[in-house]
Amino acid sequence: GSHTRRMKKSASGRKTTRATTGTTRGSRFSSFAFFFFCLLSVSLFFVGVHFNCSTITSTTTMKVCVTGANGQTGSIVVRKLLERKSKGENLDVVAVVRSEASKQQLLKQLPDVAEEAMVKVDAFQKESLSETFKGCDKLVVLTSSKPKLQFSSLPGVLWQKFVMRKEGVKPTFYFPEGQEPKMVDYVGQRDQIDAAKQVGVKHVVLISSMAGTKPDHFLNTMGGGGIVLWKRKAEVHLIESGLDYTVIHPGGLLPHHGKKEPAEGGKRELLVSVDDKLLESETRVIPREDLAEVIVQSLTTKEAVNTSWDLTSKGEGEGEIFTTLSKLLKSASTLHCNFDTPELPTM
């Protein structure tokens, strides 16, 4: 009898031990599940912050390098980024220029730019670019060659146009030695892309131009430079580099060269397409202010990553005024240009 009682007691003890162990395991599992849920929530939060389409609110500062910062569009991009920073967004801006003259040009457009926000890279040497891009998360490439008017061609143009009544007569242009599209729009941009990859830049936004599918377009025949074709070759290099990229082909930029009337941003509907289809329409232009806003938003819009597209606008006051890039890109049927044609120039 006493033996039987001891067995029951022993069995009861084992049952109690098993129950206690089960409770402990359940408690540990609940703690682990709660910890995993918290970790997942935090991760998703930061992913969302990284690709926020309008603001940069992460506690980690995003550093943006802008080359061609002294240009008309480049200076607007720098201004917009600095405005966002002044409103509390976590970003640093580095305006990259290639000469002291370019630096003074930028200061003339943006007198309040701090000295430490500007970096001069003489002739955009690749080694110096790598040093400049260190620590940058994003790179905006706005460099471009610039054709110059051959003034000696003007009398002939006037004669043909007003005396002979010929239409479509255009003056002659040329590119200064060493500043040809091959050197600036391809070699120069290729070196920027390679330098960015070398130092770990995460995302490159390259601003090119429409007319890349049309070798006979006036932009490509100016000065015999093939300017947009060389730009297109740089685009292909970026796409094949393995870096995250955004390639934007804006239409004609407003205000047009020589025009003093400003072209305000935030007053037009913007249009996205590919392969120069918009060149066949009446909507072939876009204000620089709107282009700059699109560039800035592309830095934090997930839909813009690894895409290439054309960008123009409707007339002022027409359609639905542009607000967010994410919404605009979602409305597009495709965001990938066809680079199979035309045949691109070779070195």
PDB file of N, CA and C in Angstrom, residues 154-204:
ATOM      1  N   LEU A 154      25.461  83.786 -89.312  1.00  0.00           N
ATOM      2  CA  LEU A 154      24.205  84.528 -89.201  1.00  0.00           C
ATOM      3  C   LEU A 154      23.823  85.317 -90.456  1.00  0.00           C
ATOM      4  N   PRO A 155      24.771  86.023 -91.103  1.00  0.00           N
ATOM      5  CA  PRO A 155      24.369  86.757 -92.318  1.00  0.00           C
ATOM      6  C   PRO A 155      23.738  85.847 -93.374  1.00  0.00           C
ATOM      7  N   GLY A 156      24.320  84.688 -93.582  1.00  0.00           N
ATOM      8  CA  GLY A 156      23.776  83.743 -94.566  1.00  0.00           C
ATOM      9  C   GLY A 156      22.384  83.275 -94.188  1.00  0.00           C
ATOM     10  N   VAL A 157      22.163  83.051 -92.881  1.00  0.00           N
ATOM     11  CA  VAL A 157      20.848  82.621 -92.406  1.00  0.00           C
ATOM     12  C   VAL A 157      19.815  83.705 -92.672  1.00  0.00           C
ATOM     13  N   LEU A 158      20.172  84.946 -92.370  1.00  0.00           N
ATOM     14  CA  LEU A 158      19.249  86.062 -92.581  1.00  0.00           C
ATOM     15  C   LEU A 158      18.916  86.225 -94.064  1.00  0.00           C
ATOM     16  N   TRP A 159      19.952  86.079 -94.901  1.00  0.00           N
ATOM     17  CA  TRP A 159      19.727  86.183 -96.338  1.00  0.00           C
ATOM     18  C   TRP A 159      18.765  85.100 -96.837  1.00  0.00           C
ATOM     19  N   GLN A 160      19.022  83.858 -96.427  1.00  0.00           N
ATOM     20  CA  GLN A 160      18.190  82.741 -96.856  1.00  0.00           C
ATOM     21  C   GLN A 160      16.757  82.874 -96.336  1.00  0.00           C
ATOM     22  N   LYS A 161      16.624  83.366 -95.121  1.00  0.00           N
ATOM     23  CA  LYS A 161      15.310  83.405 -94.480  1.00  0.00           C
ATOM     24  C   LYS A 161      14.456  84.566 -94.978  1.00  0.00           C
ATOM     25  N   PHE A 162      15.051  85.763 -95.036  1.00  0.00           N
ATOM     26  CA  PHE A 162      14.236  86.942 -95.310  1.00  0.00           C
ATOM     27  C   PHE A 162      14.280  87.401 -96.768  1.00  0.00           C
ATOM     28  N   VAL A 163      15.331  87.071 -97.490  1.00  0.00           N
ATOM     29  CA  VAL A 163      15.418  87.463 -98.901  1.00  0.00           C
ATOM     30  C   VAL A 163      14.958  86.319 -99.806  1.00  0.00           C
ATOM     31  N   MET A 164      15.513  85.124 -99.555  1.00  0.00           N
ATOM     32  CA  MET A 164      15.158  83.969-100.381  1.00  0.00           C
ATOM     33  C   MET A 164      13.897  83.263 -99.902  1.00  0.00           C
ATOM     34  N   ARG A 165      13.391  83.683 -98.746  1.00  0.00           N
ATOM     35  CA  ARG A 165      12.135  83.142 -98.185  1.00  0.00           C
ATOM     36  C   ARG A 165      12.185  81.633 -97.964  1.00  0.00           C
ATOM     37  N   LYS A 166      13.341  81.136 -97.547  1.00  0.00           N
ATOM     38  CA  LYS A 166      13.472  79.714 -97.248  1.00  0.00           C
ATOM     39  C   LYS A 166      13.155  79.464 -95.782  1.00  0.00           C
ATOM     40  N   GLU A 167      12.474  78.366 -95.525  1.00  0.00           N
ATOM     41  CA  GLU A 167      12.132  78.013 -94.147  1.00  0.00           C
ATOM     42  C   GLU A 167      13.066  76.922 -93.626  1.00  0.00           C
ATOM     43  N   GLY A 168      13.193  76.874 -92.312  1.00  0.00           N
ATOM     44  CA  GLY A 168      13.995  75.822 -91.689  1.00  0.00           C
ATOM     45  C   GLY A 168      15.489  76.057 -91.749  1.00  0.00           C
ATOM     46  N   VAL A 169      15.913  77.251 -92.142  1.00  0.00           N
ATOM     47  CA  VAL A 169      17.344  77.543 -92.210  1.00  0.00           C
ATOM     48  C   VAL A 169      17.853  77.843 -90.804  1.00  0.00           C
ATOM     49  N   LYS A 170      18.921  77.190 -90.401  1.00  0.00           N
ATOM     50  CA  LYS A 170      19.449  77.348 -89.040  1.00  0.00           C
ATOM     51  C   LYS A 170      20.916  77.774 -89.083  1.00  0.00           C
ATOM     52  N   PRO A 171      21.341  78.513 -88.074  1.00  0.00           N
ATOM     53  CA  PRO A 171      22.751  78.909 -88.012  1.00  0.00           C
ATOM     54  C   PRO A 171      23.653  77.715 -87.711  1.00  0.00           C
ATOM     55  N   THR A 172      24.951  77.939 -87.813  1.00  0.00           N
ATOM     56  CA  THR A 172      25.933  76.883 -87.558  1.00  0.00           C
ATOM     57  C   THR A 172      26.420  76.954 -86.114  1.00  0.00           C
ATOM     58  N   PHE A 173      26.635  75.784 -85.521  1.00  0.00           N
ATOM     59  CA  PHE A 173      27.142  75.701 -84.151  1.00  0.00           C
ATOM     60  C   PHE A 173      28.445  74.902 -84.131  1.00  0.00           C
ATOM     61  N   TYR A 174      29.185  75.066 -83.056  1.00  0.00           N
ATOM     62  CA  TYR A 174      30.412  74.280 -82.877  1.00  0.00           C
ATOM     63  C   TYR A 174      30.607  73.999 -81.382  1.00  0.00           C
ATOM     64  N   PHE A 175      31.469  73.039 -81.076  1.00  0.00           N
ATOM     65  CA  PHE A 175      31.828  72.719 -79.696  1.00  0.00           C
ATOM     66  C   PHE A 175      33.304  73.044 -79.492  1.00  0.00           C
ATOM     67  N   PRO A 176      33.662  73.778 -78.439  1.00  0.00           N
ATOM     68  CA  PRO A 176      35.074  74.080 -78.169  1.00  0.00           C
ATOM     69  C   PRO A 176      35.878  72.800 -78.010  1.00  0.00           C
ATOM     70  N   GLU A 177      37.138  72.878 -78.361  1.00  0.00           N
ATOM     71  CA  GLU A 177      38.021  71.711 -78.264  1.00  0.00           C
ATOM     72  C   GLU A 177      38.079  71.195 -76.828  1.00  0.00           C
ATOM     73  N   GLY A 178      37.935  69.892 -76.690  1.00  0.00           N
ATOM     74  CA  GLY A 178      37.944  69.259 -75.370  1.00  0.00           C
ATOM     75  C   GLY A 178      36.594  69.272 -74.674  1.00  0.00           C
ATOM     76  N   GLN A 179      35.618  69.994 -75.254  1.00  0.00           N
ATOM     77  CA  GLN A 179      34.283  70.052 -74.670  1.00  0.00           C
ATOM     78  C   GLN A 179      33.226  69.482 -75.625  1.00  0.00           C
ATOM     79  N   GLU A 180      33.690  68.633 -76.520  1.00  0.00           N
ATOM     80  CA  GLU A 180      32.763  67.981 -77.453  1.00  0.00           C
ATOM     81  C   GLU A 180      31.882  66.986 -76.705  1.00  0.00           C
ATOM     82  N   PRO A 181      30.698  66.673 -77.254  1.00  0.00           N
ATOM     83  CA  PRO A 181      29.806  65.701 -76.607  1.00  0.00           C
ATOM     84  C   PRO A 181      30.474  64.369 -76.276  1.00  0.00           C
ATOM     85  N   LYS A 182      31.357  63.911 -77.157  1.00  0.00           N
ATOM     86  CA  LYS A 182      32.045  62.640 -76.886  1.00  0.00           C
ATOM     87  C   LYS A 182      32.790  62.696 -75.557  1.00  0.00           C
ATOM     88  N   MET A 183      33.440  63.840 -75.284  1.00  0.00           N
ATOM     89  CA  MET A 183      34.258  63.960 -74.082  1.00  0.00           C
ATOM     90  C   MET A 183      33.427  64.305 -72.839  1.00  0.00           C
ATOM     91  N   VAL A 184      32.430  65.152 -73.005  1.00  0.00           N
ATOM     92  CA  VAL A 184      31.648  65.610 -71.850  1.00  0.00           C
ATOM     93  C   VAL A 184      30.482  64.680 -71.548  1.00  0.00           C
ATOM     94  N   ASP A 185      29.698  64.360 -72.587  1.00  0.00           N
ATOM     95  CA  ASP A 185      28.452  63.614 -72.372  1.00  0.00           C
ATOM     96  C   ASP A 185      28.653  62.106 -72.308  1.00  0.00           C
ATOM     97  N   TYR A 186      29.756  61.622 -72.855  1.00  0.00           N
ATOM     98  CA  TYR A 186      30.030  60.195 -72.694  1.00  0.00           C
ATOM     99  C   TYR A 186      31.201  59.939 -71.747  1.00  0.00           C
ATOM    100  N   VAL A 187      32.400  60.340 -72.144  1.00  0.00           N
ATOM    101  CA  VAL A 187      33.572  60.039 -71.311  1.00  0.00           C
ATOM    102  C   VAL A 187      33.409  60.643 -69.910  1.00  0.00           C
ATOM    103  N   GLY A 188      32.997  61.895 -69.848  1.00  0.00           N
ATOM    104  CA  GLY A 188      32.848  62.556 -68.550  1.00  0.00           C
ATOM    105  C   GLY A 188      31.795  61.897 -67.671  1.00  0.00           C
ATOM    106  N   GLN A 189      30.659  61.556 -68.266  1.00  0.00           N
ATOM    107  CA  GLN A 189      29.603  60.905 -67.475  1.00  0.00           C
ATOM    108  C   GLN A 189      29.973  59.461 -67.136  1.00  0.00           C
ATOM    109  N   ARG A 190      30.638  58.789 -68.056  1.00  0.00           N
ATOM    110  CA  ARG A 190      31.111  57.425 -67.771  1.00  0.00           C
ATOM    111  C   ARG A 190      32.041  57.431 -66.561  1.00  0.00           C
ATOM    112  N   ASP A 191      32.955  58.409 -66.510  1.00  0.00           N
ATOM    113  CA  ASP A 191      33.885  58.488 -65.381  1.00  0.00           C
ATOM    114  C   ASP A 191      33.151  58.778 -64.074  1.00  0.00           C
ATOM    115  N   GLN A 192      32.117  59.596 -64.137  1.00  0.00           N
ATOM    116  CA  GLN A 192      31.331  59.866 -62.927  1.00  0.00           C
ATOM    117  C   GLN A 192      30.644  58.599 -62.433  1.00  0.00           C
ATOM    118  N   ILE A 193      30.067  57.849 -63.359  1.00  0.00           N
ATOM    119  CA  ILE A 193      29.375  56.607 -63.005  1.00  0.00           C
ATOM    120  C   ILE A 193      30.356  55.601 -62.398  1.00  0.00           C
ATOM    121  N   ASP A 194      31.523  55.447 -63.028  1.00  0.00           N
ATOM    122  CA  ASP A 194      32.526  54.496 -62.532  1.00  0.00           C
ATOM    123  C   ASP A 194      33.043  54.912 -61.151  1.00  0.00           C
ATOM    124  N   ALA A 195      33.247  56.221 -60.969  1.00  0.00           N
ATOM    125  CA  ALA A 195      33.719  56.710 -59.672  1.00  0.00           C
ATOM    126  C   ALA A 195      32.672  56.473 -58.598  1.00  0.00           C
ATOM    127  N   ALA A 196      31.407  56.684 -58.951  1.00  0.00           N
ATOM    128  CA  ALA A 196      30.312  56.455 -57.995  1.00  0.00           C
ATOM    129  C   ALA A 196      30.255  54.986 -57.582  1.00  0.00           C
ATOM    130  N   LYS A 197      30.392  54.098 -58.548  1.00  0.00           N
ATOM    131  CA  LYS A 197      30.362  52.660 -58.247  1.00  0.00           C
ATOM    132  C   LYS A 197      31.542  52.268 -57.374  1.00  0.00           C
ATOM    133  N   GLN A 198      32.706  52.833 -57.657  1.00  0.00           N
ATOM    134  CA  GLN A 198      33.928  52.493 -56.924  1.00  0.00           C
ATOM    135  C   GLN A 198      33.811  52.799 -55.435  1.00  0.00           C
ATOM    136  N   VAL A 199      33.109  53.879 -55.078  1.00  0.00           N
ATOM    137  CA  VAL A 199      33.048  54.292 -53.668  1.00  0.00           C
ATOM    138  C   VAL A 199      31.710  53.952 -53.005  1.00  0.00           C
ATOM    139  N   GLY A 200      30.859  53.186 -53.693  1.00  0.00           N
ATOM    140  CA  GLY A 200      29.665  52.668 -53.040  1.00  0.00           C
ATOM    141  C   GLY A 200      28.435  53.558 -53.068  1.00  0.00           C
ATOM    142  N   VAL A 201      28.362  54.492 -54.029  1.00  0.00           N
ATOM    143  CA  VAL A 201      27.127  55.264 -54.194  1.00  0.00           C
ATOM    144  C   VAL A 201      26.002  54.293 -54.552  1.00  0.00           C
ATOM    145  N   LYS A 202      24.834  54.489 -53.969  1.00  0.00           N
ATOM    146  CA  LYS A 202      23.759  53.502 -54.110  1.00  0.00           C
ATOM    147  C   LYS A 202      22.876  53.738 -55.336  1.00  0.00           C
ATOM    148  N   HIS A 203      22.722  54.970 -55.752  1.00  0.00           N
ATOM    149  CA  HIS A 203      21.702  55.297 -56.763  1.00  0.00           C
ATOM    150  C   HIS A 203      22.182  56.497 -57.570  1.00  0.00           C
ATOM    151  N   VAL A 204      22.132  56.377 -58.901  1.00  0.00           N
ATOM    152  CA  VAL A 204      22.536  57.465 -59.782  1.00  0.00           C
ATOM    153  C   VAL A 204      21.328  57.927 -60.596  1.00  0.00           C
TER     154      VAL A 204
END
